[in-house]
Structures are given as structure tokens and as C-alpha cells.
Amino acid sequence: MRAIAVHEDVVVAIGALWKTTCTAVRSGDEAFLIDSPILPEELEALPALLDQAGFPVSGLLVTHADWDHMLSRYAFPEASIGCGETTAARLAAEPGVAQRELREFDEEFMLERPGPLSLAGVQALPVPGYCALGDRELELHPADGHTSDGTAVWIPWAGVLVCGDYLSPGAIPELSPSSSLDAYRATLKRLEPLVDQARVVVPGHGEPLDNVRAAAILREDLAYVEALVADPASAQLPLARRDGGNRKLHEYNLSLLG
Ligand SMILES: [Zn+2]
């Protein structure tokens, strides 16, 4: 796990696996953590790392309900956990799914955790809306399409956009069984003005991006998604993302659309 300070109030940790990001943001003497790394030792190291950096984490946010983003309770078992309304609805509609998928993953890679994943008491936050942190506010924006749920977090005073599973420098847009291409496209359009204002964009997977790079990825992703809408069979992968992993991802996307 690598940690990068992208602003005096924002630290991004990038997990070793799938470059999953988690972002700590502070205001005054309060800090929130958005999303989580995956590996048990990374989660174990997180409290000391953030404490030393002066981020006293009291609240957890998740961008969407995919299990790989929701493990922060292992690091901060006492912290409250919040998510957008769409994510709360998805969690309620598929109880135990995140826990089961995590268990299957851990069994496959023989990983051990201190206990089962607890998502008890998840608080639904209105989106679009605001979330108070210290004497400031985070902005919450709808970001569904990759899955049926999703929230992007805009940190206005830092100019940082934490967008969940969009704008990955390493992976093309990934669909899921609950995806909607229209929603995906609408989310990219909604993110566009935020990306333009941003100093830093933190994708769900991959290194933080400056706004020029993030805007270029957004244009490529929009073109790819629009091609999938028009004629999936002739959709081309973005030039810089045509490796084996992305070709497989593209095949998977096509299988969901077919
Ligand atoms: Zn993810």
C-alpha cells in the first residue's frame, strides 16, 4: 500500500491489489475515510498510518456497494458508516451479498480476517446533497452506471474528486449485471464539470490523476460507452488501454450486453 498526500487535508492510499484506493479527508479535528484497501495487513496498518498523518478518522463513506470498497470497518470498527441512498437501497435489496463475495475471495486466496464483515447501522445520505465534516461540507453526487448504485464525493476546499469506479487510468469502463449504459453515460457527463474544476481526481482503482489526464480518460470512456450503445460489436478500446486484461474486460462487457 502506498500513501500519497494530494492536499494538506487529503491523503490517498493505494492498495496493492487492483490499485484500490481509499481517501482520507479531514476538516478541523475530524476525518472521514472514503472506501478501503483489500488486504488484511493493509487494513491493519491504516489506523496508525492515518493517526501519524493527523487524520483522526471518525466516519466512513463508501462510493458503492461492491465488496472491495467496503472493508474499512476492519480498520475502524467503531466508526459510523455512511453511503448514498442508492447504495443503502442496494445493500438492503441484497443482504449478505458483500459478505459472501468477500468470504469467497478470502477462501480463494487463503486470507484471514479478524471476523465477518460488519455493515450494521449503515446510514443512507441524500444524494445529491452535502455531508458535514468538521466545519466544512463534502458534496455528494450521483454516480450510478457501473453498478445500480454509486456516489462521487467532491471535496470543494481541496479541489479533489473521489469518483468511485470511474475514470480508471488502467481499466476501461467496467459493466456489471446491474449496469445501465445510459446511467453510465449520464454519470460521466455529470462528472465532467467537476473534473474540469478538480486539482486531483481519485479513481476507485489506480493512481490519483491531474485534471488534464482525468478529462482525457473521461473523453475516452465516454466514446467507448457511446460506442457500446450504438453498436457493441464495433466498439474500440481506448488506445492506451488495449492490453490483455482490458480485452478480457471488454469481452465481459459484451457478454452482458449480448
Ligand atoms: Zn471496484
mmCIF file of C-alpha atoms and ligand atoms in Angstrom:
data_model
loop_
_atom_site.group_PDB
_atom_site.id
_atom_site.type_symbol
_atom_site.label_atom_id
_atom_site.label_comp_id
_atom_site.label_asym_id
_atom_site.label_seq_id
_atom_site.Cartn_x
_atom_site.Cartn_y
_atom_site.Cartn_z
ATOM 1 C CA MET A 1 0.000 0.000 0.000
ATOM 2 C CA ARG A 2 1.305 3.436 -0.956
ATOM 3 C CA ALA A 3 0.033 6.669 0.593
ATOM 4 C CA ILE A 4 0.123 9.998 -1.231
ATOM 5 C CA ALA A 5 -0.803 13.394 0.226
ATOM 6 C CA VAL A 6 -2.654 15.140 -2.606
ATOM 7 C CA HIS A 7 -3.614 18.142 -0.430
ATOM 8 C CA GLU A 8 -2.868 19.110 3.168
ATOM 9 C CA ASP A 9 -6.306 17.710 4.107
ATOM 10 C CA VAL A 10 -6.441 14.728 1.736
ATOM 11 C CA VAL A 11 -4.365 11.532 1.755
ATOM 12 C CA VAL A 12 -4.909 8.747 -0.777
ATOM 13 C CA ALA A 13 -3.770 5.194 -0.012
ATOM 14 C CA ILE A 14 -3.466 2.821 -2.959
ATOM 15 C CA GLY A 15 -3.840 -0.863 -2.167
ATOM 16 C CA ALA A 16 -1.506 -3.465 -3.657
ATOM 17 C CA LEU A 17 -4.435 -5.376 -5.126
ATOM 18 C CA TRP A 18 -6.283 -3.887 -8.116
ATOM 19 C CA LYS A 19 -4.837 -0.499 -7.013
ATOM 20 C CA THR A 20 -7.995 0.015 -4.981
ATOM 21 C CA THR A 21 -7.920 3.495 -3.490
ATOM 22 C CA CYS A 22 -9.069 4.811 -0.162
ATOM 23 C CA THR A 23 -9.085 8.515 0.586
ATOM 24 C CA ALA A 24 -8.828 10.188 3.977
ATOM 25 C CA VAL A 25 -10.165 13.735 4.193
ATOM 26 C CA ARG A 26 -10.051 15.976 7.251
ATOM 27 C CA SER A 27 -11.508 19.248 8.428
ATOM 28 C CA GLY A 28 -10.666 20.638 11.846
ATOM 29 C CA ASP A 29 -10.215 17.713 14.213
ATOM 30 C CA GLU A 30 -12.429 15.296 12.292
ATOM 31 C CA ALA A 31 -11.617 12.981 9.391
ATOM 32 C CA PHE A 32 -13.553 10.619 7.148
ATOM 33 C CA LEU A 33 -12.272 7.689 5.151
ATOM 34 C CA ILE A 34 -13.795 7.020 1.732
ATOM 35 C CA ASP A 35 -13.621 3.364 0.540
ATOM 36 C CA SER A 36 -10.960 0.863 1.621
ATOM 37 C CA PRO A 37 -7.966 -1.243 0.646
ATOM 38 C CA ILE A 38 -8.494 -5.014 0.428
ATOM 39 C CA LEU A 39 -5.637 -6.907 2.053
ATOM 40 C CA PRO A 40 -5.897 -7.647 5.797
ATOM 41 C CA GLU A 41 -2.437 -6.236 6.594
ATOM 42 C CA GLU A 42 -3.242 -3.016 4.715
ATOM 43 C CA LEU A 43 -6.428 -2.580 6.744
ATOM 44 C CA GLU A 44 -4.480 -3.306 9.905
ATOM 45 C CA ALA A 45 -1.835 -0.685 9.055
ATOM 46 C CA LEU A 46 -4.337 2.039 8.178
ATOM 47 C CA PRO A 47 -5.234 3.380 11.678
ATOM 48 C CA ALA A 48 -1.587 4.002 12.670
ATOM 49 C CA LEU A 49 -0.742 5.459 9.252
ATOM 50 C CA LEU A 50 -3.632 7.934 9.373
ATOM 51 C CA ASP A 51 -3.114 8.717 13.047
ATOM 52 C CA GLN A 52 0.530 9.634 12.395
ATOM 53 C CA ALA A 53 -0.555 11.801 9.469
ATOM 54 C CA GLY A 54 -3.008 13.627 11.781
ATOM 55 C CA PHE A 55 -6.257 12.218 10.383
ATOM 56 C CA PRO A 56 -8.461 11.172 13.335
ATOM 57 C CA VAL A 57 -10.984 9.028 11.458
ATOM 58 C CA SER A 58 -14.475 9.058 12.960
ATOM 59 C CA GLY A 59 -16.629 8.322 9.915
ATOM 60 C CA LEU A 60 -16.517 6.022 6.914
ATOM 61 C CA LEU A 61 -18.041 6.601 3.482
ATOM 62 C CA VAL A 62 -18.377 4.159 0.602
ATOM 63 C CA THR A 63 -18.782 5.131 -3.046
ATOM 64 C CA HIS A 64 -20.731 1.978 -3.931
ATOM 65 C CA ALA A 65 -21.681 -1.420 -2.543
ATOM 66 C CA ASP A 66 -19.101 -3.622 -4.299
ATOM 67 C CA TRP A 67 -17.403 -5.590 -1.510
ATOM 68 C CA ASP A 68 -13.886 -4.465 -2.441
ATOM 69 C CA HIS A 69 -14.704 -0.876 -1.436
ATOM 70 C CA MET A 70 -16.487 -1.594 1.840
ATOM 71 C CA LEU A 71 -13.846 -3.095 4.135
ATOM 72 C CA SER A 72 -12.938 -0.019 6.193
ATOM 73 C CA ARG A 73 -14.802 -1.296 9.272
ATOM 74 C CA TYR A 74 -11.951 -3.782 9.684
ATOM 75 C CA ALA A 75 -9.661 -0.789 10.228
ATOM 76 C CA PHE A 76 -12.127 1.349 12.204
ATOM 77 C CA PRO A 77 -14.681 -0.979 13.828
ATOM 78 C CA GLU A 78 -16.194 1.811 15.969
ATOM 79 C CA ALA A 79 -16.654 4.355 13.183
ATOM 80 C CA SER A 80 -20.058 5.201 11.751
ATOM 81 C CA ILE A 81 -20.534 4.258 8.109
ATOM 82 C CA GLY A 82 -22.462 6.249 5.525
ATOM 83 C CA CYS A 83 -23.314 5.852 1.853
ATOM 84 C CA GLY A 84 -25.580 7.348 -0.771
ATOM 85 C CA GLU A 85 -29.258 6.376 -0.857
ATOM 86 C CA THR A 86 -28.794 4.153 -3.912
ATOM 87 C CA THR A 87 -26.092 2.173 -2.134
ATOM 88 C CA ALA A 88 -28.203 1.806 1.017
ATOM 89 C CA ALA A 89 -31.061 0.545 -1.178
ATOM 90 C CA ARG A 90 -28.776 -1.952 -2.900
ATOM 91 C CA LEU A 91 -27.433 -3.230 0.430
ATOM 92 C CA ALA A 92 -30.991 -3.669 1.696
ATOM 93 C CA ALA A 93 -32.040 -5.455 -1.515
ATOM 94 C CA GLU A 94 -29.114 -7.886 -1.468
ATOM 95 C CA PRO A 95 -28.406 -8.613 2.207
ATOM 96 C CA GLY A 96 -25.290 -10.695 2.823
ATOM 97 C CA VAL A 97 -24.013 -10.497 -0.769
ATOM 98 C CA ALA A 98 -20.932 -8.383 0.054
ATOM 99 C CA GLN A 99 -20.126 -10.691 2.976
ATOM 100 C CA ARG A 100 -20.487 -13.789 0.783
ATOM 101 C CA GLU A 101 -18.351 -12.384 -2.030
ATOM 102 C CA LEU A 102 -15.650 -11.347 0.443
ATOM 103 C CA ARG A 103 -15.712 -14.829 2.008
ATOM 104 C CA GLU A 104 -15.333 -16.477 -1.403
ATOM 105 C CA PHE A 105 -12.453 -14.155 -2.281
ATOM 106 C CA ASP A 106 -10.715 -14.790 1.053
ATOM 107 C CA GLU A 107 -11.131 -18.550 0.663
ATOM 108 C CA GLU A 108 -9.658 -18.485 -2.829
ATOM 109 C CA PHE A 109 -6.566 -16.577 -1.692
ATOM 110 C CA MET A 110 -6.406 -18.081 1.816
ATOM 111 C CA LEU A 111 -6.712 -14.699 3.507
ATOM 112 C CA GLU A 112 -7.719 -14.465 7.136
ATOM 113 C CA ARG A 113 -9.756 -11.668 8.724
ATOM 114 C CA PRO A 114 -10.479 -10.911 12.380
ATOM 115 C CA GLY A 115 -14.185 -11.691 11.837
ATOM 116 C CA PRO A 116 -17.080 -11.401 9.395
ATOM 117 C CA LEU A 117 -17.624 -8.060 7.648
ATOM 118 C CA SER A 118 -19.981 -5.845 9.660
ATOM 119 C CA LEU A 119 -22.075 -3.327 7.771
ATOM 120 C CA ALA A 120 -24.543 -2.857 10.616
ATOM 121 C CA GLY A 121 -26.019 0.598 11.029
ATOM 122 C CA VAL A 122 -25.152 1.888 7.553
ATOM 123 C CA GLN A 123 -26.558 5.390 7.257
ATOM 124 C CA ALA A 124 -28.179 6.492 3.984
ATOM 125 C CA LEU A 125 -27.212 10.008 2.879
ATOM 126 C CA PRO A 126 -29.284 12.098 0.450
ATOM 127 C CA VAL A 127 -27.657 12.397 -2.997
ATOM 128 C CA PRO A 128 -27.242 14.937 -4.456
ATOM 129 C CA GLY A 129 -26.517 16.505 -1.108
ATOM 130 C CA TYR A 130 -23.983 17.555 1.469
ATOM 131 C CA CYS A 131 -22.242 15.745 4.263
ATOM 132 C CA ALA A 132 -20.824 17.766 7.166
ATOM 133 C CA LEU A 133 -17.202 17.192 8.118
ATOM 134 C CA GLY A 134 -15.781 19.401 10.894
ATOM 135 C CA ASP A 135 -16.639 22.971 9.932
ATOM 136 C CA ARG A 136 -16.890 22.170 6.219
ATOM 137 C CA GLU A 137 -19.042 20.124 3.848
ATOM 138 C CA LEU A 138 -18.455 17.372 1.341
ATOM 139 C CA GLU A 139 -20.627 17.344 -1.780
ATOM 140 C CA LEU A 140 -22.243 14.083 -2.808
ATOM 141 C CA HIS A 141 -23.113 13.495 -6.478
ATOM 142 C CA PRO A 142 -24.966 10.554 -8.042
ATOM 143 C CA ALA A 143 -22.596 8.143 -9.805
ATOM 144 C CA ASP A 144 -24.526 5.066 -10.887
ATOM 145 C CA GLY A 145 -23.993 3.121 -14.106
ATOM 146 C CA HIS A 146 -21.005 0.910 -13.261
ATOM 147 C CA THR A 147 -23.459 -0.661 -10.823
ATOM 148 C CA SER A 148 -27.045 0.263 -9.966
ATOM 149 C CA ASP A 149 -25.720 2.441 -7.139
ATOM 150 C CA GLY A 150 -22.919 4.938 -6.666
ATOM 151 C CA THR A 151 -21.885 8.278 -5.219
ATOM 152 C CA ALA A 152 -18.998 10.566 -6.109
ATOM 153 C CA VAL A 153 -17.547 12.779 -3.390
ATOM 154 C CA TRP A 154 -16.388 16.293 -4.208
ATOM 155 C CA ILE A 155 -14.092 17.917 -1.641
ATOM 156 C CA PRO A 156 -14.556 21.613 -2.532
ATOM 157 C CA TRP A 157 -11.794 23.272 -0.498
ATOM 158 C CA ALA A 158 -9.191 20.794 -1.756
ATOM 159 C CA GLY A 159 -10.455 20.530 -5.328
ATOM 160 C CA VAL A 160 -10.406 16.743 -5.065
ATOM 161 C CA LEU A 161 -12.977 14.464 -6.732
ATOM 162 C CA VAL A 162 -13.318 10.907 -5.389
ATOM 163 C CA CYS A 163 -15.409 9.285 -8.079
ATOM 164 C CA GLY A 164 -15.688 5.569 -7.267
ATOM 165 C CA ASP A 165 -15.262 3.063 -10.105
ATOM 166 C CA TYR A 166 -14.981 5.543 -12.975
ATOM 167 C CA LEU A 167 -12.052 7.184 -14.801
ATOM 168 C CA SER A 168 -9.574 4.421 -14.063
ATOM 169 C CA PRO A 169 -6.257 5.016 -15.858
ATOM 170 C CA GLY A 170 -5.697 1.250 -16.013
ATOM 171 C CA ALA A 171 -9.115 -0.158 -16.861
ATOM 172 C CA ILE A 172 -11.807 0.573 -19.429
ATOM 173 C CA PRO A 173 -15.360 1.202 -18.138
ATOM 174 C CA GLU A 174 -16.426 -1.974 -16.407
ATOM 175 C CA LEU A 175 -20.049 -3.012 -16.616
ATOM 176 C CA SER A 176 -21.771 -5.325 -14.155
ATOM 177 C CA PRO A 177 -25.014 -7.299 -14.271
ATOM 178 C CA SER A 178 -26.798 -4.286 -12.711
ATOM 179 C CA SER A 179 -25.189 -1.723 -15.054
ATOM 180 C CA SER A 180 -27.019 0.703 -17.263
ATOM 181 C CA LEU A 181 -25.182 2.219 -20.222
ATOM 182 C CA ASP A 182 -27.484 5.253 -20.135
ATOM 183 C CA ALA A 183 -26.748 5.772 -16.446
ATOM 184 C CA TYR A 184 -23.027 5.265 -17.061
ATOM 185 C CA ARG A 185 -23.051 7.910 -19.759
ATOM 186 C CA ALA A 186 -25.104 10.291 -17.602
ATOM 187 C CA THR A 187 -22.627 9.859 -14.752
ATOM 188 C CA LEU A 188 -19.647 10.664 -16.994
ATOM 189 C CA LYS A 189 -21.461 13.789 -18.209
ATOM 190 C CA ARG A 190 -22.241 14.758 -14.610
ATOM 191 C CA LEU A 191 -18.619 14.253 -13.565
ATOM 192 C CA GLU A 192 -17.266 16.303 -16.480
ATOM 193 C CA PRO A 193 -17.655 19.801 -14.917
ATOM 194 C CA LEU A 194 -16.280 18.530 -11.601
ATOM 195 C CA VAL A 195 -13.258 17.024 -13.363
ATOM 196 C CA ASP A 196 -12.663 20.347 -15.114
ATOM 197 C CA GLN A 197 -12.609 22.183 -11.756
ATOM 198 C CA ALA A 198 -10.629 19.499 -9.944
ATOM 199 C CA ARG A 199 -6.973 19.697 -8.980
ATOM 200 C CA VAL A 200 -6.929 15.941 -8.391
ATOM 201 C CA VAL A 201 -9.267 13.098 -9.362
ATOM 202 C CA VAL A 202 -9.105 9.882 -7.336
ATOM 203 C CA PRO A 203 -10.445 6.894 -9.294
ATOM 204 C CA GLY A 204 -11.649 3.750 -7.473
ATOM 205 C CA HIS A 205 -8.720 1.841 -8.957
ATOM 206 C CA GLY A 206 -5.424 3.491 -9.910
ATOM 207 C CA GLU A 207 -3.244 6.476 -9.110
ATOM 208 C CA PRO A 208 -4.711 9.929 -8.458
ATOM 209 C CA LEU A 209 -4.895 11.963 -11.679
ATOM 210 C CA ASP A 210 -4.462 15.614 -12.501
ATOM 211 C CA ASN A 211 -7.494 17.145 -14.188
ATOM 212 C CA VAL A 212 -5.998 17.163 -17.703
ATOM 213 C CA ARG A 213 -5.337 13.416 -17.593
ATOM 214 C CA ALA A 214 -8.698 12.726 -15.919
ATOM 215 C CA ALA A 215 -10.510 14.764 -18.594
ATOM 216 C CA ALA A 216 -8.738 12.790 -21.345
ATOM 217 C CA ILE A 217 -9.753 9.489 -19.726
ATOM 218 C CA LEU A 218 -13.307 10.789 -19.347
ATOM 219 C CA ARG A 219 -13.489 11.599 -23.082
ATOM 220 C CA GLU A 220 -12.152 8.142 -23.984
ATOM 221 C CA ASP A 221 -14.543 6.408 -21.597
ATOM 222 C CA LEU A 222 -17.479 8.399 -22.939
ATOM 223 C CA ALA A 223 -16.549 7.443 -26.504
ATOM 224 C CA TYR A 224 -16.284 3.775 -25.503
ATOM 225 C CA VAL A 225 -19.640 3.773 -23.701
ATOM 226 C CA GLU A 226 -21.315 5.598 -26.583
ATOM 227 C CA ALA A 227 -19.896 3.041 -28.995
ATOM 228 C CA LEU A 228 -21.333 0.259 -26.827
ATOM 229 C CA VAL A 229 -24.733 1.961 -27.039
ATOM 230 C CA ALA A 230 -24.534 2.403 -30.822
ATOM 231 C CA ASP A 231 -23.040 -0.936 -31.859
ATOM 232 C CA PRO A 232 -21.258 -3.088 -29.240
ATOM 233 C CA ALA A 233 -19.583 -5.305 -31.864
ATOM 234 C CA SER A 234 -17.654 -2.411 -33.394
ATOM 235 C CA ALA A 235 -16.660 -0.664 -30.131
ATOM 236 C CA GLN A 236 -12.916 0.045 -29.999
ATOM 237 C CA LEU A 237 -10.867 0.096 -26.817
ATOM 238 C CA PRO A 238 -9.064 3.350 -25.933
ATOM 239 C CA LEU A 239 -5.524 3.244 -27.397
ATOM 240 C CA ALA A 240 -3.676 3.248 -24.071
ATOM 241 C CA ARG A 241 -5.911 0.513 -22.639
ATOM 242 C CA ARG A 242 -5.725 -2.365 -25.113
ATOM 243 C CA ASP A 243 -3.787 -4.885 -23.039
ATOM 244 C CA GLY A 244 -4.947 -8.425 -22.302
ATOM 245 C CA GLY A 245 -6.751 -7.538 -19.083
ATOM 246 C CA ASN A 246 -8.774 -4.811 -20.778
ATOM 247 C CA ARG A 247 -9.591 -7.044 -23.766
ATOM 248 C CA LYS A 248 -10.988 -9.588 -21.298
ATOM 249 C CA LEU A 249 -12.960 -6.839 -19.592
ATOM 250 C CA HIS A 250 -14.327 -5.780 -22.986
ATOM 251 C CA GLU A 251 -15.412 -9.385 -23.738
ATOM 252 C CA TYR A 252 -17.177 -9.461 -20.372
ATOM 253 C CA ASN A 253 -18.932 -6.166 -21.132
ATOM 254 C CA LEU A 254 -20.065 -7.558 -24.478
ATOM 255 C CA SER A 255 -21.356 -10.734 -22.816
ATOM 256 C CA LEU A 256 -23.532 -8.616 -20.511
ATOM 257 C CA LEU A 257 -24.919 -6.647 -23.444
ATOM 258 C CA GLY A 258 -25.482 -9.678 -25.654
HETATM 259 ZN ZN ZN B 1 -14.055 -1.606 -7.518
#
